[in-house]
XYZ file of C-alpha atoms in Angstrom:
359
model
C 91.378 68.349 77.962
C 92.584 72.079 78.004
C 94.595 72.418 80.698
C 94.094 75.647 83.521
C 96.151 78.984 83.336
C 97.871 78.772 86.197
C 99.838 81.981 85.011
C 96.306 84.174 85.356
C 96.404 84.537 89.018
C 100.501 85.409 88.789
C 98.975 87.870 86.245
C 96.296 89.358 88.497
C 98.960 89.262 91.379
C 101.045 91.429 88.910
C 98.384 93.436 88.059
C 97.765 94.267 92.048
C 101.113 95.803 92.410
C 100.577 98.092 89.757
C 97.659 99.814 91.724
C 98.383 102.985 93.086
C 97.202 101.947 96.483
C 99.147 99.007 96.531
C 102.483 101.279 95.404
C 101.074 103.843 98.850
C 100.276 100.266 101.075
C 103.801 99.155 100.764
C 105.575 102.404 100.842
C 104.023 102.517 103.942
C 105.360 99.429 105.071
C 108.950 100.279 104.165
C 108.645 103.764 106.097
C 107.008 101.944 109.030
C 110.599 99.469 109.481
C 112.778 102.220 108.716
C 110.696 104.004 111.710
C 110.814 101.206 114.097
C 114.726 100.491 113.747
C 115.907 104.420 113.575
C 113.382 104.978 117.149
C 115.220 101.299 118.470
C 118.911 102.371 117.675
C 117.992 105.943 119.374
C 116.591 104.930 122.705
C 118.971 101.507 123.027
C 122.147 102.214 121.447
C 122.121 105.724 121.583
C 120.243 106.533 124.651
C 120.580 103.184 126.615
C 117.185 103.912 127.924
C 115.747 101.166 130.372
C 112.314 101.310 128.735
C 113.796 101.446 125.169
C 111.256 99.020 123.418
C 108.635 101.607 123.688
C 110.402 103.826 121.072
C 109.925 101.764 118.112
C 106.490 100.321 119.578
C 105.077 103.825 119.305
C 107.494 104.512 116.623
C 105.980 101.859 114.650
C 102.100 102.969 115.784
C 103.161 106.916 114.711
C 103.748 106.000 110.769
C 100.428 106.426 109.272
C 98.734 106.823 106.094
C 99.203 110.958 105.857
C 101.256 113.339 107.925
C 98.526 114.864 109.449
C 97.038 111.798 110.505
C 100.915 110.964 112.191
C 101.061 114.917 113.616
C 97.739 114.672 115.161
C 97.810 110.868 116.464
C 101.428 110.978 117.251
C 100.353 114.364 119.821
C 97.315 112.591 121.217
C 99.998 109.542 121.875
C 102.170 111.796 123.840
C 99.658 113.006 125.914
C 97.685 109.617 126.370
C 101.015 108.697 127.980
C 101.686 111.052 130.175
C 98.631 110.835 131.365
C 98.986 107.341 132.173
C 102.144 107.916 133.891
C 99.982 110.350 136.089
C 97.522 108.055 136.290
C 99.937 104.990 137.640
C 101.301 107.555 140.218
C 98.020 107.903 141.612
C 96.832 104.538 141.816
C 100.123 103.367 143.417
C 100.180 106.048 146.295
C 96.757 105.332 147.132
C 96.635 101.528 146.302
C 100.149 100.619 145.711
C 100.468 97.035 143.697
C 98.319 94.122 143.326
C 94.991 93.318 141.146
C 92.858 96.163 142.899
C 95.417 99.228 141.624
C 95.762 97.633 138.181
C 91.667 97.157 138.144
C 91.374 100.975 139.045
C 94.522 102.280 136.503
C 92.603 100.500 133.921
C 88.971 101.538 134.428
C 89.828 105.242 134.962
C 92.481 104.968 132.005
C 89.380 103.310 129.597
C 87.239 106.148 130.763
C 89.737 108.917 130.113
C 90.304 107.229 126.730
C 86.928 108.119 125.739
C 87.299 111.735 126.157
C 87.108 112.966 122.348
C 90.546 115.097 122.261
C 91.888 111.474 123.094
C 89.952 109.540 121.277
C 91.677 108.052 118.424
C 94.732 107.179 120.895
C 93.368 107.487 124.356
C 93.858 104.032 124.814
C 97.476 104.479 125.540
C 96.534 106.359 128.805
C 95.284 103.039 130.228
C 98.074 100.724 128.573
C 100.924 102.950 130.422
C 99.273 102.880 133.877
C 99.016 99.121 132.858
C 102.460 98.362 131.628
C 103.622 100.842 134.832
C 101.640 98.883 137.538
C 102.683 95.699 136.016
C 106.254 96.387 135.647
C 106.990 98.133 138.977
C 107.574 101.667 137.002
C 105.917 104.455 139.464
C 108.364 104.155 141.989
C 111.272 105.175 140.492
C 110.681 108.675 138.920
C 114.053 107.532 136.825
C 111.899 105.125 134.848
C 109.160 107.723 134.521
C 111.146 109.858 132.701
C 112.583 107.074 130.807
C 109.715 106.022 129.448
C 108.012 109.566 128.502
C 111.709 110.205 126.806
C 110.930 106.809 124.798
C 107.549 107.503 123.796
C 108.501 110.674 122.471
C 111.405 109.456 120.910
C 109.216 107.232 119.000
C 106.429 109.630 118.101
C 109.047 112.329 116.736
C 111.192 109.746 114.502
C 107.398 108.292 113.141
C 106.748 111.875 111.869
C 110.306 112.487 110.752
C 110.146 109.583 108.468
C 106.907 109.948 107.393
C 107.924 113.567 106.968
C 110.936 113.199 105.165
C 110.724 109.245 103.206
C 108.436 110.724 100.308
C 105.105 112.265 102.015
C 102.334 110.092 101.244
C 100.432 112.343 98.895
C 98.905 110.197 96.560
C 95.670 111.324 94.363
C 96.399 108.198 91.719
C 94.523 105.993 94.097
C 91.126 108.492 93.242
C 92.306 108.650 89.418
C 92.508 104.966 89.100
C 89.238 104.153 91.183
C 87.135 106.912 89.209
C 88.826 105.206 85.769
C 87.520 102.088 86.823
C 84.151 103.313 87.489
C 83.894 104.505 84.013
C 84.876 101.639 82.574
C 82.535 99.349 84.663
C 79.698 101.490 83.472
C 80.992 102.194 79.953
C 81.111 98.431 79.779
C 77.865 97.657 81.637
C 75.767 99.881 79.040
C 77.384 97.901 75.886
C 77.112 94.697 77.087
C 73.314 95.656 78.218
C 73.086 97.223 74.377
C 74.502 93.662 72.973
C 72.807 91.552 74.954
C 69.523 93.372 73.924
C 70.323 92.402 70.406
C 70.982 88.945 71.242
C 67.834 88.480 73.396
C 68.318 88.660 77.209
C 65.966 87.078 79.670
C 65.296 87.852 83.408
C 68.154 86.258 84.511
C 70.201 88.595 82.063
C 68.877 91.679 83.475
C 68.913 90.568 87.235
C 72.755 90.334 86.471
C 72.569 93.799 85.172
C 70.971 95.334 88.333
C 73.557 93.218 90.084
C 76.524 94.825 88.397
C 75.162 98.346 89.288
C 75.551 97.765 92.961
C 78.854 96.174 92.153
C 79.665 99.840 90.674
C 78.175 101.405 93.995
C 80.440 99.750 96.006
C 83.187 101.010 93.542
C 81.894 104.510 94.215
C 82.123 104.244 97.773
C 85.778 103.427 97.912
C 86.188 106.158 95.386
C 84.841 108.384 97.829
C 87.021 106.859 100.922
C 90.213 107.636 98.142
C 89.110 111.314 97.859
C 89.088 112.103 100.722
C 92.091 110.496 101.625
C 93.720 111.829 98.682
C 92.117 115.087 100.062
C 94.025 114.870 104.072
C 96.895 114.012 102.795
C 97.592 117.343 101.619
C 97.818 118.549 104.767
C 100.841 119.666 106.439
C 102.454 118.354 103.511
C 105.686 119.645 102.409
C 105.545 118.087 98.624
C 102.000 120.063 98.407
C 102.959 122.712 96.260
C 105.242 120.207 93.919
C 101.780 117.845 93.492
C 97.777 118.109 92.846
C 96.419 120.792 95.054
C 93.012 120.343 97.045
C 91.351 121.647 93.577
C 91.997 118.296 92.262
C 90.177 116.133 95.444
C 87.025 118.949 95.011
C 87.372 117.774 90.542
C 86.786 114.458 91.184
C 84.208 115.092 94.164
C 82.300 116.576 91.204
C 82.718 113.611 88.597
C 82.193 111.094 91.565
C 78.745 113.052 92.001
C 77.713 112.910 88.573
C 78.979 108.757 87.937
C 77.018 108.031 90.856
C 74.042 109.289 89.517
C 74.654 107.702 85.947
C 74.995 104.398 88.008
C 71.558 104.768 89.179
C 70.361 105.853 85.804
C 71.570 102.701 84.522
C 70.033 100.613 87.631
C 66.914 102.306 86.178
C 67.463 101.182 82.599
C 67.952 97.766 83.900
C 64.354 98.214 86.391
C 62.450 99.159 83.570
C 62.969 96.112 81.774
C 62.941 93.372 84.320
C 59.730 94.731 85.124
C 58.216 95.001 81.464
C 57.455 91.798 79.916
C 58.536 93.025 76.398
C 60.991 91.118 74.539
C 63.405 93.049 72.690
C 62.922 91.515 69.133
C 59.624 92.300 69.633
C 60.032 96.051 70.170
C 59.363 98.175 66.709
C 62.107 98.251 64.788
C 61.963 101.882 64.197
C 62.417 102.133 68.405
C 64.821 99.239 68.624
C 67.707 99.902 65.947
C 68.608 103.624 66.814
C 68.269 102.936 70.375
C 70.599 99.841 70.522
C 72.943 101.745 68.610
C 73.197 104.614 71.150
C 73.200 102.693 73.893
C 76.022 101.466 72.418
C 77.693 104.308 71.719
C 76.897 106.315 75.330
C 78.870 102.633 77.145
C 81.803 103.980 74.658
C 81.438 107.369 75.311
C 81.227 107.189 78.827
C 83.870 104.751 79.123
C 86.181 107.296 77.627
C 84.754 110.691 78.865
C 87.730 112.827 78.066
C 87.931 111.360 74.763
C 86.784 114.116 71.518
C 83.234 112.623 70.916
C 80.841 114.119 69.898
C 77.378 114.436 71.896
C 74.787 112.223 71.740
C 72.439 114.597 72.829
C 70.843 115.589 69.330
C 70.885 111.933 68.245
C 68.050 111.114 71.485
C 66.678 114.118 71.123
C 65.434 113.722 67.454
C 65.004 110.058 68.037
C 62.216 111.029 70.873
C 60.811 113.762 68.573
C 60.833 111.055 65.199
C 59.042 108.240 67.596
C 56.727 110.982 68.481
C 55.614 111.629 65.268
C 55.378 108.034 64.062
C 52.153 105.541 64.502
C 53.728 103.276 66.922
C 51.791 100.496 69.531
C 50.322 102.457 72.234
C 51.239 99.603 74.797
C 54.976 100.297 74.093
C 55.328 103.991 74.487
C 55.286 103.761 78.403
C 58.652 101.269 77.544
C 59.936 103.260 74.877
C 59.581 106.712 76.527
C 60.867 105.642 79.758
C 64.369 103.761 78.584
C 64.588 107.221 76.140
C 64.286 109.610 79.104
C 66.728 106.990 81.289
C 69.442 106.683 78.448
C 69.222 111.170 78.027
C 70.033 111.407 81.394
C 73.173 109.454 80.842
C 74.205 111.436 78.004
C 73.735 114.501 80.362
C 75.645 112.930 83.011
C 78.260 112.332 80.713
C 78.383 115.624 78.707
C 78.502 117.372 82.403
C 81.694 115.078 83.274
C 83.540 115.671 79.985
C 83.081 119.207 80.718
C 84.164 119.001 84.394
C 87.585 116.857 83.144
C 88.270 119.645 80.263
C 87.937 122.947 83.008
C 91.323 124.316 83.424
């Protein structure tokens, strides 16, 4: 009895931390802690604030993936507060304490929190009138201050870090995920071209059309990855030492251009779940050549950037031979339909090879 591999999931573990967005994910983490205990040791030790656990609270809410996602959250945090340390004010000089004020600080704080300036943080307006009409802080305008001077203490030492522990500014994340796209397609059109050989039945080709949505899903995180790859450019000192926007707007481009060979391959896959054709039974003079360049397109596509040649001619003078020859009228609509399909592909591909080569 063969025993399991119990070193393969250590492996794929392994192979997770190699990941670019794994590397970004924990460098994240370790600028989030540095954050939170550089905004504690300001406002407690430094500062002996009263409030002093809100520094590394917001501290620790200020670190985020780019620097102008900190910048512009870390702002909105800042005001969100003060407004709820307005908003507290109110409610107690009207209300004073008890489950009525804290009802009203909430509601009003909720519905200021929608306002779209505020949005992504406006939530802090109603959890500082909260915290304030909970804790007994609107009387004393000593613990006001205090707690404004530890929110901002927290906000500013977020960006600092973020700002100064290496910038996220990461476009390997979009490199890796596009790579693996080409691959998963690359590999989808060979094993589609072997199986072929082999004989494939429905169940074969269902899995096909399967693995094509598998690849859309891999297209939409490549997208997510651009564009994050894309914001965190901004406001970023190591810009100029890195990729430049240029290089989000590159793969935009190839993303475009793999998403349509996806579906080009979804069609491959359509056209012969739906036919009832075998593929030993197609002609020989049909199936050979086209097997072959299936084949070769999975390779070439896997590999755009590689020096291969076009394939281009090859389906064009296989079309124009088949054309010419006395084949089974029943299997032209097959035959001309997985030949226009697989010519798409090779434009698809020629167009990203080109796109990878511009300078």
């Amino acid at each position: 009895m063969q025993r399991p591999d119990v070193r393969s999931p250590v492996r794929r573990a392994l192979g997770r931390l190699r990941e670019p967005a794994v590397h970004t994910d924990l460098l994240q983490v370790v600028k989030a802690t540095i954050a939170t205990v550089v905004a504690w040791v300001l406002a407690d030790t430094w500062l002996d604030l009263e409030q002093a656990f809100l520094a590394p609270w917001v501290a620790l809410l200020t670190v985020h993936a780019t620097v102008y996602r900190s910048v512009l959250r870390g702002g909105q945090s800042v005001v969100a507060t003060f407004l709820g340390v307005l908003l507290a004010y109110a409610v107690f000089e009207l209300w004073g304490y008890g489950p009525l004020s804290l009802g009203i600080g909430v509601l009003v704080g909720l519905l200021i929190a929608r306002l779209p300036p505020l949005r992504l943080e406006g939530v802090a307006v109603a959890t500082t009138a909260l915290f304030l009409l909970t804790l007994g802080g609107t009387s004393e305008e000593s613990q006001l201050v205090d707690r404004l001077l530890a929110t901002a203490i927290g906000v500013l030492t977020g960006i600092v870090v973020n700002l100064v522990v290496v910038p996220p500014l990461d476009d390997r994340g979009a490199e890796h995920q596009l790579d693996l796209i080409h691959r998963r397609l690359g590999a989808l059109l060979r094993r589609m071209a072997a199986e072929l050989d082999e004989g494939v039945d429905d169940d074969g080709v269902r899995a096909w059309v399967e693995e094509t949505r598998g690849i859309d899903a891999e297209v939409d995180r490549a997208e997510w990855l651009l564009d994050y790859s894309r914001e965190s450019q901004w406001w970023n000192p190591r810009r100029n030492r890195s990729s430049s926007a240029s290089d989000a707007d590159l793969g935009s481009e190839v993303l475009v251009r793999l998403e349509e060979g996806v579906a080009q391959a979804r069609a491959i896959a359509r056209t012969l779940e739906e036919s009832v054709v075998e593929a030993e039974d197609w002609d020989p003079r049909f199936r050979d050549p086209f097997l072959r360049l299936l084949d070769q397109v999975g390779r070439r596509i896997s590999d755009p950037e590689a020096h291969l040649h076009s394939l281009q001619e090859e389906i064009d003078a296989l079309a124009h031979e088949l054309s010419a020859q006395d084949l089974p009228g029943l299997r032209w609509p097959l035959y001309g339909s997985l030949i226009t399909s697989l010519r798409h592909v090779v434009t698809i591909v020629d167009d990203v090879a080109s796109t990878l080569a511009r300078p």
